[in-house]
PDB file of C-alpha atoms and ligand atoms in Angstrom:
ATOM      1  CA  MET A   1     -12.943  12.280 -24.097  1.00 98.00           C
ATOM      2  CA  GLN A   2     -13.535  14.276 -20.922  1.00 98.00           C
ATOM      3  CA  LEU A   3     -10.934  16.054 -18.797  1.00 98.00           C
ATOM      4  CA  LEU A   4     -12.064  16.050 -15.148  1.00 98.00           C
ATOM      5  CA  GLU A   5     -10.219  17.629 -12.238  1.00 98.00           C
ATOM      6  CA  THR A   6     -12.327  16.959  -9.171  1.00 98.00           C
ATOM      7  CA  VAL A   7     -13.382  13.816  -7.350  1.00 98.00           C
ATOM      8  CA  ASN A   8     -17.020  14.955  -7.398  1.00 98.00           C
ATOM      9  CA  THR A   9     -17.258  15.499 -11.149  1.00 98.00           C
ATOM     10  CA  LEU A  10     -15.496  12.207 -11.801  1.00 98.00           C
ATOM     11  CA  ARG A  11     -17.832  10.337  -9.483  1.00 98.00           C
ATOM     12  CA  GLU A  12     -20.884  11.917 -11.167  1.00 98.00           C
ATOM     13  CA  GLN A  13     -19.733  10.688 -14.566  1.00 98.00           C
ATOM     14  CA  LEU A  14     -18.853   7.230 -13.279  1.00 98.00           C
ATOM     15  CA  ALA A  15     -22.235   6.920 -11.533  1.00 98.00           C
ATOM     16  CA  LEU A  16     -23.928   7.554 -14.888  1.00 98.00           C
ATOM     17  CA  ALA A  17     -21.741   4.924 -16.557  1.00 98.00           C
ATOM     18  CA  ARG A  18     -22.434   2.391 -13.825  1.00 98.00           C
ATOM     19  CA  ARG A  19     -26.176   3.014 -14.013  1.00 98.00           C
ATOM     20  CA  ALA A  20     -25.942   2.259 -17.743  1.00 98.00           C
ATOM     21  CA  GLY A  21     -24.327  -1.073 -16.841  1.00 98.00           C
ATOM     22  CA  LYS A  22     -20.876  -0.101 -18.075  1.00 98.00           C
ATOM     23  CA  SER A  23     -17.653  -1.620 -16.744  1.00 98.00           C
ATOM     24  CA  ILE A  24     -14.808   0.669 -15.705  1.00 98.00           C
ATOM     25  CA  GLY A  25     -11.063   0.227 -16.201  1.00 99.00           C
ATOM     26  CA  LEU A  26      -8.485   2.450 -14.483  1.00 99.00           C
ATOM     27  CA  VAL A  27      -4.978   3.253 -15.749  1.00 99.00           C
ATOM     28  CA  PRO A  28      -3.047   5.189 -13.078  1.00 98.00           C
ATOM     29  CA  THR A  29      -0.159   7.269 -14.465  1.00 98.00           C
ATOM     30  CA  MET A  30       1.978  10.274 -13.641  1.00 98.00           C
ATOM     31  CA  GLY A  31       1.593  11.629 -17.183  1.00 98.00           C
ATOM     32  CA  ALA A  32       4.284  12.313 -19.794  1.00 97.00           C
ATOM     33  CA  LEU A  33       2.540   9.494 -21.600  1.00 98.00           C
ATOM     34  CA  HIS A  34       4.454   7.285 -24.018  1.00 98.00           C
ATOM     35  CA  GLU A  35       3.806   4.050 -25.869  1.00 98.00           C
ATOM     36  CA  GLY A  36       4.164   2.052 -22.610  1.00 98.00           C
ATOM     37  CA  HIS A  37       1.233   3.941 -21.088  1.00 98.00           C
ATOM     38  CA  ALA A  38      -0.672   3.691 -24.378  1.00 98.00           C
ATOM     39  CA  SER A  39      -0.354  -0.101 -24.260  1.00 98.00           C
ATOM     40  CA  LEU A  40      -2.029  -0.111 -20.820  1.00 98.00           C
ATOM     41  CA  ILE A  41      -4.823   2.150 -22.068  1.00 99.00           C
ATOM     42  CA  ARG A  42      -5.387  -0.050 -25.127  1.00 98.00           C
ATOM     43  CA  ALA A  43      -5.527  -3.164 -22.927  1.00 99.00           C
ATOM     44  CA  ALA A  44      -8.048  -1.400 -20.676  1.00 99.00           C
ATOM     45  CA  ALA A  45     -10.155  -0.290 -23.658  1.00 98.00           C
ATOM     46  CA  ALA A  46     -10.268  -3.868 -24.929  1.00 98.00           C
ATOM     47  CA  GLU A  47     -11.667  -5.157 -21.628  1.00 98.00           C
ATOM     48  CA  ASN A  48     -13.836  -2.323 -20.277  1.00 98.00           C
ATOM     49  CA  ASP A  49     -16.612  -0.025 -21.512  1.00 98.00           C
ATOM     50  CA  VAL A  50     -15.139   3.094 -19.913  1.00 98.00           C
ATOM     51  CA  VAL A  51     -11.412   3.758 -19.425  1.00 99.00           C
ATOM     52  CA  VAL A  52     -10.275   6.313 -16.867  1.00 99.00           C
ATOM     53  CA  VAL A  53      -6.643   7.441 -17.136  1.00 99.00           C
ATOM     54  CA  SER A  54      -5.451   9.277 -14.062  1.00 98.00           C
ATOM     55  CA  ILE A  55      -2.621  11.745 -14.549  1.00 98.00           C
ATOM     56  CA  PHE A  56      -1.285  12.738 -11.170  1.00 98.00           C
ATOM     57  CA  VAL A  57       2.337  13.434 -10.239  1.00 98.00           C
ATOM     58  CA  ASN A  58       1.997  12.000  -6.766  1.00 98.00           C
ATOM     59  CA  PRO A  59       4.125  14.032  -4.340  1.00 97.00           C
ATOM     60  CA  THR A  60       4.114  11.387  -1.602  1.00 97.00           C
ATOM     61  CA  GLN A  61       6.099   8.870  -3.655  1.00 97.00           C
ATOM     62  CA  PHE A  62       9.029  11.237  -4.234  1.00 97.00           C
ATOM     63  CA  GLY A  63      11.858  11.519  -1.725  1.00 96.00           C
ATOM     64  CA  PRO A  64      13.165  14.960  -0.629  1.00 94.00           C
ATOM     65  CA  ASN A  65      16.063  14.861  -3.111  1.00 92.00           C
ATOM     66  CA  GLU A  66      14.134  13.375  -6.015  1.00 96.00           C
ATOM     67  CA  ASP A  67      12.728  14.914  -9.195  1.00 95.00           C
ATOM     68  CA  LEU A  68       9.174  15.954  -8.149  1.00 96.00           C
ATOM     69  CA  ALA A  69       9.555  19.561  -9.374  1.00 95.00           C
ATOM     70  CA  ALA A  70      11.376  18.564 -12.564  1.00 95.00           C
ATOM     71  CA  TYR A  71       9.067  15.667 -13.464  1.00 96.00           C
ATOM     72  CA  PRO A  72       7.786  16.250 -17.046  1.00 96.00           C
ATOM     73  CA  ARG A  73       4.249  17.624 -17.306  1.00 96.00           C
ATOM     74  CA  THR A  74       2.791  17.428 -20.827  1.00 97.00           C
ATOM     75  CA  LEU A  75      -0.996  17.444 -20.438  1.00 98.00           C
ATOM     76  CA  GLU A  76      -1.905  18.512 -24.001  1.00 98.00           C
ATOM     77  CA  LYS A  77       0.129  15.737 -25.585  1.00 98.00           C
ATOM     78  CA  ASP A  78      -1.030  13.247 -22.939  1.00 98.00           C
ATOM     79  CA  MET A  79      -4.648  13.944 -23.837  1.00 98.00           C
ATOM     80  CA  ALA A  80      -3.963  13.158 -27.492  1.00 98.00           C
ATOM     81  CA  VAL A  81      -2.136   9.909 -26.608  1.00 98.00           C
ATOM     82  CA  ALA A  82      -4.847   8.802 -24.181  1.00 98.00           C
ATOM     83  CA  LYS A  83      -7.676   9.597 -26.578  1.00 98.00           C
ATOM     84  CA  GLU A  84      -5.997   7.782 -29.447  1.00 98.00           C
ATOM     85  CA  ALA A  85      -5.492   4.697 -27.229  1.00 98.00           C
ATOM     86  CA  GLY A  86      -9.167   4.606 -26.207  1.00 98.00           C
ATOM     87  CA  ALA A  87      -9.529   6.567 -22.940  1.00 98.00           C
ATOM     88  CA  ALA A  88     -12.956   8.054 -22.166  1.00 98.00           C
ATOM     89  CA  ILE A  89     -11.934  10.162 -19.168  1.00 98.00           C
ATOM     90  CA  ILE A  90      -8.711  11.821 -18.059  1.00 98.00           C
ATOM     91  CA  PHE A  91      -8.700  12.426 -14.316  1.00 98.00           C
ATOM     92  CA  HIS A  92      -6.154  15.158 -13.632  1.00 98.00           C
ATOM     93  CA  PRO A  93      -6.701  16.378 -10.077  1.00 98.00           C
ATOM     94  CA  PRO A  94      -4.755  19.010  -8.184  1.00 98.00           C
ATOM     95  CA  VAL A  95      -2.895  17.696  -5.129  1.00 97.00           C
ATOM     96  CA  LYS A  96      -5.563  18.960  -2.702  1.00 96.00           C
ATOM     97  CA  GLU A  97      -8.242  16.767  -4.314  1.00 97.00           C
ATOM     98  CA  VAL A  98      -6.295  13.589  -3.616  1.00 98.00           C
ATOM     99  CA  TYR A  99      -4.777  14.758  -0.327  1.00 97.00           C
ATOM    100  CA  PRO A 100      -7.406  16.927   1.389  1.00 93.00           C
ATOM    101  CA  ASP A 101      -6.231  19.311   4.116  1.00 86.00           C
ATOM    102  CA  GLY A 102      -5.103  17.551   7.231  1.00 78.00           C
ATOM    103  CA  ASN A 103      -4.375  14.349   5.354  1.00 86.00           C
ATOM    104  CA  ALA A 104      -3.478  11.762   7.974  1.00 94.00           C
ATOM    105  CA  THR A 105      -4.072   8.346   6.454  1.00 97.00           C
ATOM    106  CA  TRP A 106      -1.409   6.177   4.882  1.00 97.00           C
ATOM    107  CA  VAL A 107      -1.451   2.751   3.292  1.00 98.00           C
ATOM    108  CA  ASP A 108       1.832   0.930   3.794  1.00 98.00           C
ATOM    109  CA  VAL A 109       2.834  -2.578   2.755  1.00 98.00           C
ATOM    110  CA  GLU A 110       5.502  -3.542   5.282  1.00 97.00           C
ATOM    111  CA  GLY A 111       8.122  -6.267   5.207  1.00 96.00           C
ATOM    112  CA  PRO A 112      10.256  -7.936   2.546  1.00 95.00           C
ATOM    113  CA  LEU A 113       8.190  -6.798  -0.475  1.00 98.00           C
ATOM    114  CA  THR A 114       9.103  -3.170   0.138  1.00 98.00           C
ATOM    115  CA  ALA A 115      12.406  -3.584   2.012  1.00 97.00           C
ATOM    116  CA  GLY A 116      14.683  -4.423  -0.931  1.00 96.00           C
ATOM    117  CA  LEU A 117      15.250  -3.312  -4.526  1.00 98.00           C
ATOM    118  CA  CYS A 118      13.813   0.198  -5.065  1.00 97.00           C
ATOM    119  CA  GLY A 119      12.478   0.226  -1.480  1.00 97.00           C
ATOM    120  CA  ARG A 120      16.040   0.262  -0.155  1.00 96.00           C
ATOM    121  CA  SER A 121      17.229   3.229  -2.215  1.00 95.00           C
ATOM    122  CA  ARG A 122      13.901   5.114  -2.148  1.00 97.00           C
ATOM    123  CA  PRO A 123      12.636   4.973   1.450  1.00 96.00           C
ATOM    124  CA  GLY A 124       8.942   5.878   1.656  1.00 97.00           C
ATOM    125  CA  HIS A 125       8.439   5.510  -2.103  1.00 98.00           C
ATOM    126  CA  PHE A 126       6.126   2.504  -1.949  1.00 98.00           C
ATOM    127  CA  ARG A 127       4.158   3.970   0.939  1.00 98.00           C
ATOM    128  CA  GLY A 128       3.407   6.891  -1.395  1.00 98.00           C
ATOM    129  CA  VAL A 129       2.483   4.538  -4.230  1.00 98.00           C
ATOM    130  CA  THR A 130       0.156   2.346  -2.165  1.00 98.00           C
ATOM    131  CA  THR A 131      -1.426   5.387  -0.538  1.00 98.00           C
ATOM    132  CA  VAL A 132      -2.229   7.089  -3.843  1.00 98.00           C
ATOM    133  CA  VAL A 133      -3.328   3.908  -5.632  1.00 98.00           C
ATOM    134  CA  SER A 134      -5.667   2.956  -2.776  1.00 98.00           C
ATOM    135  CA  ARG A 135      -7.192   6.457  -2.978  1.00 98.00           C
ATOM    136  CA  LEU A 136      -7.593   6.171  -6.758  1.00 98.00           C
ATOM    137  CA  PHE A 137      -9.171   2.720  -6.305  1.00 98.00           C
ATOM    138  CA  ASN A 138     -11.701   4.167  -3.869  1.00 98.00           C
ATOM    139  CA  ILE A 139     -12.390   7.251  -5.997  1.00 98.00           C
ATOM    140  CA  VAL A 140     -12.880   5.335  -9.271  1.00 98.00           C
ATOM    141  CA  ARG A 141     -13.966   1.893  -7.983  1.00 98.00           C
ATOM    142  CA  PRO A 142     -12.970   0.209 -11.259  1.00 98.00           C
ATOM    143  CA  GLU A 143     -13.543  -3.440 -12.115  1.00 98.00           C
ATOM    144  CA  ARG A 144      -9.994  -3.628 -13.432  1.00 99.00           C
ATOM    145  CA  ALA A 145      -6.789  -1.614 -13.050  1.00 99.00           C
ATOM    146  CA  TYR A 146      -3.796  -1.712 -15.401  1.00 99.00           C
ATOM    147  CA  PHE A 147      -0.123  -1.615 -14.423  1.00 98.00           C
ATOM    148  CA  GLY A 148       3.145  -2.207 -16.271  1.00 98.00           C
ATOM    149  CA  GLN A 149       5.665  -4.949 -15.571  1.00 98.00           C
ATOM    150  CA  LYS A 150       8.272  -2.204 -16.089  1.00 98.00           C
ATOM    151  CA  ASP A 151       7.740  -1.467 -12.368  1.00 98.00           C
ATOM    152  CA  ALA A 152       8.066  -5.097 -11.279  1.00 98.00           C
ATOM    153  CA  GLN A 153       8.313  -4.429  -7.544  1.00 98.00           C
ATOM    154  CA  GLN A 154       5.378  -2.020  -7.655  1.00 98.00           C
ATOM    155  CA  VAL A 155       3.290  -4.796  -9.238  1.00 98.00           C
ATOM    156  CA  GLN A 156       3.957  -7.200  -6.352  1.00 98.00           C
ATOM    157  CA  VAL A 157       3.449  -4.492  -3.711  1.00 98.00           C
ATOM    158  CA  LEU A 158       0.110  -3.457  -5.249  1.00 98.00           C
ATOM    159  CA  LYS A 159      -1.061  -7.058  -5.575  1.00 98.00           C
ATOM    160  CA  ARG A 160      -0.350  -7.531  -1.895  1.00 98.00           C
ATOM    161  CA  MET A 161      -2.111  -4.290  -0.953  1.00 98.00           C
ATOM    162  CA  ALA A 162      -5.185  -5.209  -3.030  1.00 98.00           C
ATOM    163  CA  ALA A 163      -5.337  -8.661  -1.425  1.00 98.00           C
ATOM    164  CA  ASP A 164      -4.766  -7.453   2.147  1.00 98.00           C
ATOM    165  CA  LEU A 165      -7.368  -4.670   1.875  1.00 98.00           C
ATOM    166  CA  PHE A 166      -9.906  -6.816  -0.015  1.00 98.00           C
ATOM    167  CA  PHE A 167     -10.082  -4.492  -3.005  1.00 98.00           C
ATOM    168  CA  ASP A 168     -12.463  -6.208  -5.416  1.00 98.00           C
ATOM    169  CA  ILE A 169     -10.394  -5.082  -8.404  1.00 98.00           C
ATOM    170  CA  ASP A 170      -8.625  -7.236 -10.965  1.00 98.00           C
ATOM    171  CA  LEU A 171      -5.010  -6.054 -11.406  1.00 98.00           C
ATOM    172  CA  ARG A 172      -4.046  -6.553 -15.032  1.00 98.00           C
ATOM    173  CA  ILE A 173      -0.288  -6.526 -15.615  1.00 98.00           C
ATOM    174  CA  GLN A 174       1.044  -5.612 -19.054  1.00 98.00           C
ATOM    175  CA  PRO A 175       4.489  -6.398 -20.547  1.00 98.00           C
ATOM    176  CA  ILE A 176       7.313  -3.853 -20.798  1.00 98.00           C
ATOM    177  CA  VAL A 177       7.208  -1.727 -23.947  1.00 98.00           C
ATOM    178  CA  ARG A 178      10.663  -0.904 -25.324  1.00 98.00           C
ATOM    179  CA  GLU A 179      12.158   1.439 -27.883  1.00 98.00           C
ATOM    180  CA  ALA A 180      13.355  -0.275 -31.088  1.00 98.00           C
ATOM    181  CA  ASP A 181      16.897  -0.481 -29.678  1.00 98.00           C
ATOM    182  CA  GLY A 182      15.772  -2.118 -26.416  1.00 98.00           C
ATOM    183  CA  LEU A 183      15.589   0.802 -23.968  1.00 98.00           C
ATOM    184  CA  ALA A 184      12.525   0.395 -21.741  1.00 98.00           C
ATOM    185  CA  MET A 185      10.193   3.340 -22.307  1.00 98.00           C
ATOM    186  CA  SER A 186      10.038   5.715 -19.359  1.00 98.00           C
ATOM    187  CA  SER A 187       8.925   9.284 -18.791  1.00 96.00           C
ATOM    188  CA  ARG A 188      12.385   9.833 -17.291  1.00 96.00           C
ATOM    189  CA  ASN A 189      14.112   8.989 -20.603  1.00 98.00           C
ATOM    190  CA  THR A 190      13.414  12.622 -21.597  1.00 97.00           C
ATOM    191  CA  TYR A 191      16.072  13.691 -19.055  1.00 97.00           C
ATOM    192  CA  LEU A 192      18.808  11.904 -21.038  1.00 98.00           C
ATOM    193  CA  SER A 193      21.212  13.817 -23.309  1.00 98.00           C
ATOM    194  CA  PRO A 194      21.952  12.124 -26.666  1.00 98.00           C
ATOM    195  CA  VAL A 195      25.168  10.642 -25.256  1.00 98.00           C
ATOM    196  CA  GLU A 196      23.351   9.408 -22.133  1.00 98.00           C
ATOM    197  CA  ARG A 197      20.530   8.000 -24.253  1.00 98.00           C
ATOM    198  CA  GLN A 198      23.099   5.801 -26.009  1.00 98.00           C
ATOM    199  CA  ALA A 199      24.736   4.850 -22.692  1.00 98.00           C
ATOM    200  CA  ALA A 200      21.320   3.870 -21.281  1.00 98.00           C
ATOM    201  CA  LEU A 201      21.274   0.865 -23.613  1.00 98.00           C
ATOM    202  CA  ILE A 202      23.572  -0.810 -21.091  1.00 98.00           C
ATOM    203  CA  LEU A 203      20.483  -1.689 -18.982  1.00 98.00           C
ATOM    204  CA  SER A 204      18.603  -3.778 -21.551  1.00 98.00           C
ATOM    205  CA  ARG A 205      21.851  -5.181 -22.940  1.00 98.00           C
ATOM    206  CA  SER A 206      22.870  -6.380 -19.481  1.00 98.00           C
ATOM    207  CA  LEU A 207      19.537  -8.219 -19.184  1.00 98.00           C
ATOM    208  CA  ALA A 208      20.263  -9.900 -22.516  1.00 98.00           C
ATOM    209  CA  GLU A 209      23.709 -10.822 -21.208  1.00 98.00           C
ATOM    210  CA  ALA A 210      22.107 -12.493 -18.173  1.00 98.00           C
ATOM    211  CA  LYS A 211      19.791 -14.473 -20.459  1.00 98.00           C
ATOM    212  CA  ARG A 212      22.807 -15.600 -22.436  1.00 98.00           C
ATOM    213  CA  LEU A 213      24.513 -16.832 -19.244  1.00 98.00           C
ATOM    214  CA  VAL A 214      21.417 -18.771 -18.184  1.00 97.00           C
ATOM    215  CA  ALA A 215      21.092 -20.287 -21.666  1.00 97.00           C
ATOM    216  CA  ALA A 216      24.746 -21.370 -21.333  1.00 97.00           C
ATOM    217  CA  GLY A 217      23.883 -23.209 -18.108  1.00 97.00           C
ATOM    218  CA  GLU A 218      24.650 -20.722 -15.300  1.00 97.00           C
ATOM    219  CA  ARG A 219      22.270 -21.225 -12.344  1.00 97.00           C
ATOM    220  CA  ASN A 220      24.073 -19.444  -9.523  1.00 97.00           C
ATOM    221  CA  THR A 221      22.392 -16.193  -8.478  1.00 97.00           C
ATOM    222  CA  ALA A 222      25.529 -14.477  -7.206  1.00 98.00           C
ATOM    223  CA  ALA A 223      27.509 -15.389 -10.325  1.00 98.00           C
ATOM    224  CA  ILE A 224      24.843 -13.936 -12.610  1.00 98.00           C
ATOM    225  CA  GLU A 225      24.527 -10.734 -10.540  1.00 98.00           C
ATOM    226  CA  LYS A 226      28.310 -10.351 -10.564  1.00 98.00           C
ATOM    227  CA  ALA A 227      28.532 -10.828 -14.330  1.00 98.00           C
ATOM    228  CA  VAL A 228      25.718  -8.315 -14.926  1.00 98.00           C
ATOM    229  CA  ALA A 229      27.470  -5.794 -12.655  1.00 98.00           C
ATOM    230  CA  ALA A 230      30.755  -6.235 -14.541  1.00 98.00           C
ATOM    231  CA  PHE A 231      28.927  -5.793 -17.832  1.00 98.00           C
ATOM    232  CA  ILE A 232      27.265  -2.552 -16.686  1.00 98.00           C
ATOM    233  CA  GLN A 233      30.547  -1.215 -15.321  1.00 98.00           C
ATOM    234  CA  THR A 234      31.962  -1.212 -18.848  1.00 98.00           C
ATOM    235  CA  GLU A 235      29.768   1.874 -19.430  1.00 98.00           C
ATOM    236  CA  PRO A 236      31.530   4.915 -17.905  1.00 98.00           C
ATOM    237  CA  LEU A 237      28.306   6.955 -17.525  1.00 98.00           C
ATOM    238  CA  ALA A 238      26.560   4.189 -15.558  1.00 98.00           C
ATOM    239  CA  THR A 239      26.425   3.921 -11.760  1.00 98.00           C
ATOM    240  CA  ILE A 240      24.747   0.823 -10.344  1.00 98.00           C
ATOM    241  CA  ASP A 241      22.088   1.355  -7.675  1.00 98.00           C
ATOM    242  CA  TYR A 242      21.176  -2.336  -7.441  1.00 98.00           C
ATOM    243  CA  ILE A 243      21.184  -5.559  -9.427  1.00 98.00           C
ATOM    244  CA  GLU A 244      19.112  -8.296  -7.826  1.00 97.00           C
ATOM    245  CA  LEU A 245      17.965 -11.685  -8.952  1.00 97.00           C
ATOM    246  CA  VAL A 246      14.884 -12.608  -6.911  1.00 97.00           C
ATOM    247  CA  HIS A 247      11.819 -14.812  -6.879  1.00 96.00           C
ATOM    248  CA  PRO A 248       9.209 -13.084  -9.080  1.00 96.00           C
ATOM    249  CA  SER A 249       6.424 -12.999  -6.492  1.00 95.00           C
ATOM    250  CA  ASP A 250       7.982 -12.799  -2.998  1.00 96.00           C
ATOM    251  CA  LEU A 251      10.974 -10.779  -4.302  1.00 97.00           C
ATOM    252  CA  ALA A 252      13.286 -12.715  -1.979  1.00 96.00           C
ATOM    253  CA  ARG A 253      16.707 -13.850  -3.104  1.00 94.00           C
ATOM    254  CA  ARG A 254      17.470 -17.536  -3.699  1.00 91.00           C
ATOM    255  CA  GLU A 255      20.949 -19.097  -3.932  1.00 94.00           C
ATOM    256  CA  THR A 256      20.138 -20.686  -7.269  1.00 95.00           C
ATOM    257  CA  LEU A 257      17.637 -19.902  -9.990  1.00 95.00           C
ATOM    258  CA  THR A 258      14.062 -21.138  -9.577  1.00 85.00           C
ATOM    259  CA  ASP A 259      11.899 -22.036 -12.624  1.00 93.00           C
ATOM    260  CA  THR A 260      11.265 -18.359 -13.220  1.00 96.00           C
ATOM    261  CA  SER A 261      13.342 -15.653 -11.566  1.00 97.00           C
ATOM    262  CA  LEU A 262      13.159 -11.883 -11.830  1.00 98.00           C
ATOM    263  CA  LEU A 263      16.320  -9.969 -12.628  1.00 98.00           C
ATOM    264  CA  ALA A 264      15.706  -6.361 -11.609  1.00 98.00           C
ATOM    265  CA  LEU A 265      18.100  -3.450 -11.769  1.00 98.00           C
ATOM    266  CA  ALA A 266      18.337   0.259 -11.159  1.00 98.00           C
ATOM    267  CA  VAL A 267      21.192   2.190 -12.736  1.00 98.00           C
ATOM    268  CA  ARG A 268      21.993   5.866 -12.844  1.00 98.00           C
ATOM    269  CA  ILE A 269      22.979   7.244 -16.237  1.00 98.00           C
ATOM    270  CA  GLY A 270      24.515  10.565 -15.300  1.00 97.00           C
ATOM    271  CA  LYS A 271      21.907  11.982 -12.883  1.00 96.00           C
ATOM    272  CA  THR A 272      18.966   9.989 -14.262  1.00 97.00           C
ATOM    273  CA  ARG A 273      17.931   6.875 -12.379  1.00 98.00           C
ATOM    274  CA  LEU A 274      16.515   4.197 -14.685  1.00 98.00           C
ATOM    275  CA  ILE A 275      15.030   0.786 -13.878  1.00 98.00           C
ATOM    276  CA  ASP A 276      14.562  -2.322 -15.970  1.00 98.00           C
ATOM    277  CA  ASN A 277      13.882  -6.011 -15.416  1.00 98.00           C
ATOM    278  CA  THR A 278      13.326  -9.322 -17.105  1.00 98.00           C
ATOM    279  CA  PHE A 279      12.236 -12.814 -16.235  1.00 98.00           C
ATOM    280  CA  LEU A 280      14.908 -15.492 -16.450  1.00 98.00           C
ATOM    281  CA  GLU A 281      13.422 -18.894 -17.225  1.00 96.00           C
ATOM    282  CA  VAL A 282      15.147 -22.198 -16.536  1.00 94.00           C
ATOM    283  CA  SER A 283      13.867 -24.762 -19.015  1.00 81.00           C
TER     284      SER A 283
HETATM  285  P1  LIG B   1       4.279   6.129 -14.454  1.00 95.97           P
HETATM  286  O1  LIG B   1       3.543   7.185 -15.227  1.00 95.97           O
HETATM  287  O2  LIG B   1       5.727   6.060 -14.774  1.00 95.97           O
HETATM  288  O3  LIG B   1       3.941   6.143 -12.986  1.00 95.97           O
HETATM  289  O4  LIG B   1       3.708   4.757 -15.006  1.00 95.97           O
HETATM  290  C1  LIG B   1       2.323   4.484 -15.040  1.00 95.97           C
HETATM  291  C2  LIG B   1       2.108   3.041 -15.408  1.00 95.97           C
HETATM  292  O5  LIG B   1       2.669   2.790 -16.694  1.00 95.97           O
HETATM  293  C3  LIG B   1       2.784   2.077 -14.435  1.00 95.97           C
HETATM  294  O6  LIG B   1       1.924   0.969 -14.203  1.00 95.97           O
HETATM  295  C4  LIG B   1       4.021   1.670 -15.175  1.00 95.97           C
HETATM  296  O7  LIG B   1       4.501   0.386 -14.814  1.00 95.97           O
HETATM  297  C5  LIG B   1       3.520   1.669 -16.606  1.00 95.97           C
HETATM  298  N1  LIG B   1       4.646   1.800 -17.535  1.00 95.97           N
HETATM  299  C6  LIG B   1       5.608   2.769 -17.530  1.00 95.97           C
HETATM  300  N2  LIG B   1       6.518   2.525 -18.497  1.00 95.97           N
HETATM  301  C7  LIG B   1       6.127   1.374 -19.106  1.00 95.97           C
HETATM  302  C8  LIG B   1       6.671   0.590 -20.175  1.00 95.97           C
HETATM  303  N3  LIG B   1       7.784   0.938 -20.803  1.00 95.97           N
HETATM  304  N4  LIG B   1       6.016  -0.531 -20.522  1.00 95.97           N
HETATM  305  C9  LIG B   1       4.864  -0.907 -19.880  1.00 95.97           C
HETATM  306  N5  LIG B   1       4.316  -0.210 -18.877  1.00 95.97           N
HETATM  307  C10 LIG B   1       4.934   0.914 -18.495  1.00 95.97           C
END
């Protein structure tokens, strides 16, 4: 496995691969790799000859009061995880490689896809995500790119960006990987103290509670959101950012459940903001 830090060296290697007729899969990450990232890398390795894992803590997707400086950076361990999962190349550029001096160009998906959910509490976040992912797409020019359903809104925003900008790249979405007790894996879980780690189970448990309500016949969006909020409020360390039950592709709210709905939530456990989601199916 190669560790490459510049756009030029990466492009040289990828040109060689392309000339040899090899397909390329890209897994964009911010590092601090865990089993969720590994599942994306394994999926990419199963479908492509060469897997590029980018590790880049993208400054433009962090707000001024967010955790950019504190974000975990664990390159040595990440390299072992990525190699084990089947990566051929780690692309780990410094900020100036991705954002050359005088950077002036942004990619921004406007409208309802970015207005609600995380877009409401993290203004500018998705503009940073779409800007960096479009740059990575142009640098790597993969056949396929791999993203996790863990970031459900990001998935829809990136699908829209790829369609609107005619990126000829297949976005391959992988299911959420969870710890044995249900907590969705996240690089930010490392911020949690042991007591907070236990309290964080309230997120996945509240999703299970919503599923139980739907199985019992509840179809009203507001009633389900209210019940999930009440459930989460039983945990003293939890502060709700949002709980929203939306259509899985346009992310707009409906009065009643559609065939498949997306229940998405963001909750602070102490100072750590965690997200989780699930599909609710009406049979
Ligand atoms: P991040 O490093 O947090 O920016 O995440 C990089 C990619 O890994 C994104 O596409 C995430 O959705 C995905 N990812 C993060 N956590 C998980 C998880 N628990 N299960 C599946 N995919 C994940």
